[in-house]
Short mmCIF file of C-alpha atoms in Angstrom, two decimals:
data_model
loop_
_atom_site.label_atom_id
_atom_site.label_comp_id
_atom_site.label_asym_id
_atom_site.label_seq_id
_atom_site.Cartn_x
_atom_site.Cartn_y
_atom_site.Cartn_z
CA MET F 929 42.87 -126.84 39.49
CA ALA F 930 40.81 -127.61 36.71
CA ASP F 931 37.94 -125.61 34.75
CA ARG F 932 34.75 -125.83 35.66
CA THR F 933 32.97 -126.52 32.89
CA PRO F 934 28.91 -124.70 34.01
CA PRO F 935 25.89 -125.84 34.23
CA SER F 936 23.70 -125.44 30.36
CA SER F 937 20.14 -125.56 32.24
CA PRO F 938 18.79 -126.02 35.35
CA GLU F 939 15.92 -129.29 34.07
CA SER F 940 19.14 -131.95 34.62
CA PHE F 941 19.16 -131.05 38.52
CA LEU F 942 15.52 -130.40 39.41
CA SER F 943 13.70 -133.62 37.23
CA GLY F 944 12.14 -134.50 40.34
CA SER F 945 12.35 -136.72 42.48
CA ILE F 946 16.11 -139.19 42.19
CA GLY F 947 16.34 -143.45 42.11
CA PRO F 948 18.06 -144.49 44.69
CA GLU F 949 20.80 -145.26 42.50
CA SER F 950 21.20 -141.70 41.62
CA ARG F 951 21.00 -140.61 45.30
CA ALA F 952 23.64 -143.16 46.10
CA VAL F 953 26.05 -141.01 43.67
CA LEU F 954 25.45 -138.06 44.67
CA GLU F 955 25.81 -138.70 47.79
CA GLN F 956 29.39 -140.49 47.15
CA GLN F 957 30.23 -137.29 45.69
CA LEU F 958 28.98 -135.12 48.39
CA ALA F 959 31.46 -136.63 50.92
CA GLU F 960 33.95 -136.68 48.36
CA HIS F 961 33.08 -133.26 47.59
CA ARG F 962 33.30 -132.33 51.86
CA ALA F 963 36.89 -133.99 51.96
CA HIS F 964 38.46 -132.03 49.84
CA LEU F 965 37.06 -128.88 51.25
CA ALA F 966 38.80 -130.73 55.02
CA ALA F 967 42.06 -130.90 52.55
CA LEU F 968 42.41 -128.19 52.05
CA SER F 969 44.27 -125.55 53.52
CA GLU F 970 43.98 -122.58 56.04
CA GLY F 971 45.98 -119.96 52.56
CA ALA F 972 44.03 -121.74 50.38
CA ALA F 973 42.78 -119.57 47.64
CA LEU F 974 39.37 -118.26 47.99
CA VAL F 975 39.06 -119.33 44.07
CA HIS F 976 39.37 -122.78 44.84
CA ARG F 977 37.97 -123.64 48.26
CA ALA F 978 35.53 -121.55 46.10
CA HIS F 979 35.40 -124.72 43.75
CA VAL F 980 34.89 -127.00 46.05
CA LEU F 981 31.63 -125.45 47.34
CA LEU F 982 30.11 -124.93 44.40
CA ASP F 983 30.64 -128.97 43.48
CA MET F 984 28.34 -129.16 46.93
CA GLY F 985 26.03 -127.09 46.25
CA GLU F 986 25.66 -128.83 42.78
CA ALA F 987 25.49 -132.13 44.70
CA LEU F 988 23.15 -131.00 47.22
CA ILE F 989 20.20 -129.25 44.60
CA GLY F 990 20.85 -132.50 43.10
CA LEU F 991 19.94 -135.05 46.21
CA GLU F 992 17.23 -132.50 46.62
CA ARG F 993 19.03 -130.11 49.46
CA GLY F 994 17.55 -126.63 48.76
CA GLN F 995 18.50 -125.48 51.78
CA GLU F 996 21.61 -127.47 52.68
CA ALA F 997 23.09 -126.07 49.20
CA TRP F 998 21.78 -122.36 50.07
CA ALA F 999 23.59 -122.28 53.58
CA THR F 1000 26.89 -123.94 52.19
CA VAL F 1001 27.30 -121.64 48.90
CA ARG F 1002 25.44 -118.49 50.46
CA PRO F 1003 29.10 -116.74 52.11
CA LEU F 1004 30.86 -116.96 48.80
CA VAL F 1005 28.69 -113.75 46.56
CA GLU F 1006 30.11 -111.01 48.27
CA PRO F 1007 33.69 -112.70 49.14
CA LEU F 1008 33.46 -113.68 45.33
CA VAL F 1009 32.39 -110.09 44.03
CA ALA F 1010 35.29 -108.28 46.39
CA ALA F 1011 38.14 -110.61 44.64
CA ASP F 1012 36.63 -109.41 40.78
CA ALA F 1013 36.28 -113.39 40.30
CA TRP F 1014 33.42 -112.86 38.04
CA GLN F 1015 32.47 -116.32 36.61
CA GLU F 1016 31.96 -118.07 39.96
CA ALA F 1017 29.79 -115.45 41.66
CA VAL F 1018 27.82 -115.65 38.54
CA GLU F 1019 27.64 -120.16 39.41
CA THR F 1020 27.50 -118.82 42.72
CA CYS F 1021 24.28 -116.53 42.28
CA ASP F 1022 23.01 -120.02 39.41
CA VAL F 1023 22.81 -122.46 42.59
CA LEU F 1024 21.61 -119.95 45.67
CA TYR F 1025 19.20 -119.32 41.60
CA ARG F 1026 18.43 -123.35 41.41
CA ALA F 1027 18.46 -124.33 45.31
CA GLU F 1028 14.31 -122.81 45.38
CA GLN F 1029 14.70 -120.78 48.25
CA GLU F 1030 11.96 -118.06 49.89
CA ASP F 1031 15.52 -115.73 48.24
CA SER F 1032 16.28 -116.98 44.92
CA ILE F 1033 14.78 -115.29 42.83
CA LEU F 1034 17.14 -112.32 44.26
CA ALA F 1035 20.42 -114.41 43.04
CA LEU F 1036 19.15 -114.86 39.87
CA GLY F 1037 18.56 -110.92 39.32
CA GLN F 1038 21.92 -110.23 40.60
CA GLY F 1039 23.78 -113.23 39.26
CA VAL F 1040 21.93 -112.05 35.36
CA TRP F 1041 23.73 -108.40 36.06
CA LEU F 1042 26.92 -109.68 37.33
CA SER F 1043 26.75 -112.05 33.69
CA VAL F 1044 26.01 -109.33 31.39
CA THR F 1045 28.72 -106.19 33.14
CA TYR F 1046 31.20 -108.42 33.62
CA PRO F 1047 32.56 -110.80 30.64
CA VAL F 1048 32.23 -114.13 32.07
CA LYS F 1049 31.74 -117.36 29.85
CA ALA F 1050 28.61 -116.84 27.21
CA GLN F 1051 27.29 -120.40 28.05
CA THR F 1052 26.90 -119.39 32.39
CA THR F 1053 25.16 -115.47 30.87
CA VAL F 1054 22.65 -117.53 28.58
CA ALA F 1055 21.57 -120.63 30.85
CA MET F 1056 21.41 -117.06 33.49
CA LEU F 1057 19.12 -115.06 31.01
CA GLY F 1058 16.71 -117.99 30.62
CA HIS F 1059 16.23 -118.28 34.15
CA ILE F 1060 15.23 -115.07 33.33
CA VAL F 1061 12.30 -116.67 30.16
CA ASP F 1062 11.67 -119.08 31.91
CA GLU F 1063 10.59 -117.14 35.59
CA THR F 1064 8.24 -113.97 33.03
CA PRO F 1065 4.75 -115.03 32.66
CA GLU F 1066 3.76 -115.30 28.40
CA GLN F 1067 2.19 -112.64 27.50
CA ALA F 1068 5.15 -110.64 29.32
CA ASP F 1069 7.78 -108.56 27.25
CA GLY F 1070 10.55 -109.85 29.39
CA ALA F 1071 10.84 -113.12 28.54
CA ALA F 1072 12.50 -110.98 25.15
CA VAL F 1073 14.56 -108.74 25.75
CA ALA F 1074 16.19 -111.69 28.40
CA ALA F 1075 15.70 -114.22 24.63
CA MET F 1076 17.56 -111.50 22.35
CA MET F 1077 20.07 -109.97 24.84
CA ALA F 1078 21.13 -114.05 25.46
CA HIS F 1079 21.31 -113.76 22.03
CA TYR F 1080 23.15 -111.03 22.21
CA ILE F 1081 25.61 -112.07 24.40
CA ALA F 1082 26.67 -115.93 22.04
CA GLY F 1083 27.26 -113.64 19.50
CA LEU F 1084 30.45 -111.58 21.28
CA ARG F 1085 31.55 -113.77 23.17
CA THR F 1086 32.06 -116.68 21.76
CA GLU F 1087 33.53 -117.37 18.14
CA GLY F 1088 33.38 -120.41 15.81
CA ARG F 1089 31.95 -123.93 16.65
CA GLU F 1090 31.03 -122.90 19.48
CA ARG F 1091 29.35 -119.55 19.08
CA ASP F 1092 26.73 -120.96 15.90
CA SER F 1093 26.40 -124.24 18.20
CA LEU F 1094 25.34 -121.00 21.26
CA MET F 1095 23.80 -119.21 19.02
CA PHE F 1096 21.61 -121.60 17.81
CA LEU F 1097 20.50 -122.29 20.98
CA THR F 1098 19.66 -118.29 21.72
CA THR F 1099 18.00 -118.34 17.57
CA GLN F 1100 15.62 -121.76 19.51
CA ILE F 1101 14.75 -119.46 22.49
CA ILE F 1102 13.72 -116.33 20.67
CA ALA F 1103 11.69 -118.71 18.55
CA ARG F 1104 10.05 -120.32 21.70
CA VAL F 1105 8.91 -116.89 22.93
CA ALA F 1106 7.79 -114.71 19.72
CA ARG F 1107 6.04 -117.93 19.49
CA ARG F 1108 4.27 -118.37 23.46
CA HIS F 1109 4.61 -113.78 23.19
CA ARG F 1110 2.48 -114.02 19.60
CA GLY F 1111 1.71 -116.75 18.64
CA ILE F 1112 4.18 -116.15 15.80
CA GLU F 1113 5.31 -118.47 13.63
CA ASP F 1114 7.58 -117.60 10.21
CA GLN F 1115 11.16 -116.13 9.71
CA GLU F 1116 9.22 -112.66 8.45
CA THR F 1117 6.71 -112.15 11.77
CA LEU F 1118 9.06 -112.70 13.22
CA ASP F 1119 11.35 -109.99 11.93
CA THR F 1120 9.25 -107.77 12.21
CA TRP F 1121 8.13 -109.03 15.58
CA ILE F 1122 11.95 -107.79 16.98
CA GLU F 1123 11.74 -104.76 14.96
CA MET F 1124 8.53 -103.25 16.44
CA TYR F 1125 9.68 -104.15 20.23
CA GLU F 1126 12.94 -102.77 19.48
CA LEU F 1127 14.15 -105.85 20.83
CA ASN F 1128 17.97 -105.61 18.05
CA ASN F 1129 18.84 -102.60 19.52
CA THR F 1130 21.06 -102.95 22.60
CA ASP F 1131 21.23 -100.44 24.15
CA THR F 1132 17.20 -100.03 24.29
CA LEU F 1133 17.65 -103.82 25.31
CA LEU F 1134 20.47 -102.84 28.28
CA GLN F 1135 17.96 -100.27 29.76
CA ARG F 1136 15.11 -102.52 29.74
CA LEU F 1137 16.47 -105.18 30.93
CA ALA F 1138 18.14 -102.97 34.17
CA ARG F 1139 14.97 -101.99 34.86
CA MET F 1140 13.47 -105.42 35.22
CA LEU F 1141 16.79 -107.29 37.23
CA ASP F 1142 15.92 -103.38 39.47
CA ALA F 1143 11.82 -104.75 39.40
CA ILE F 1144 13.58 -108.19 40.98
CA VAL F 1145 15.98 -107.60 42.59
CA GLY F 1146 14.57 -103.85 44.34
CA ASP F 1147 16.27 -102.33 46.83
CA HIS F 1148 17.96 -106.31 48.36
CA TRP F 1149 20.84 -105.65 46.78
CA TRP F 1150 23.83 -107.63 47.51
CA PHE F 1151 26.81 -105.41 46.05
CA ASP F 1152 27.59 -101.97 45.18
CA ARG F 1153 26.54 -101.35 41.64
CA ASP F 1154 27.53 -97.50 41.64
CA GLU F 1155 31.67 -98.81 43.12
CA LEU F 1156 31.46 -102.00 40.59
CA ARG F 1157 30.64 -99.64 37.72
CA THR F 1158 34.48 -98.36 38.44
CA ARG F 1159 35.65 -101.66 37.87
CA LEU F 1160 34.41 -102.79 34.40
CA PRO F 1161 36.95 -103.81 31.72
CA VAL F 1162 38.24 -100.79 30.14
CA ASN F 1163 38.51 -102.12 26.21
#
């Protein structure tokens, strides 16, 4: 199966009411995905089935049928986590967040935890942390933490042109957060702001992000993080 490219941002899917031509295209795609799912054998690998269901979820979000998208992909989370399919698990949480349902914020918190903890694609992690930035009030420190963590991940998990492109994006996110947080416009003040809030200290960033995710998810984690920590890759 071809490698799936996760969406770079929610805007491409949640851009308001769609026109009849776009709706027809999405309906056709959804029908094709459903036919693909029906054609899978009973013994099809979990990840292969998940790819098809995620494609269905994306089409349903495009059709503004968030409740159906949620019902389609929500059962995937725990099996994917159990199978160490971290990339697909995070993509599932991303679809659940963008489905805009009652528990979508829980999906966001858990998807961010998985995407930072495990070596999923940097683009996916940056997108998930970008959702945190969008969800955080302008004067709150959480957006700064998420933006700097996205920048750190972009530098850690990519190289070459991909690294340059993604780090340029995360630099722009940091600048946007600093502007709305403290009205910062110049590089010198930005550097001072980063230093003052200890945003250049990775250990501190991780601790602050962990507290933020605990506040978002509370006691509603869908998996046992302590058990998952015992399965972390050994460097």
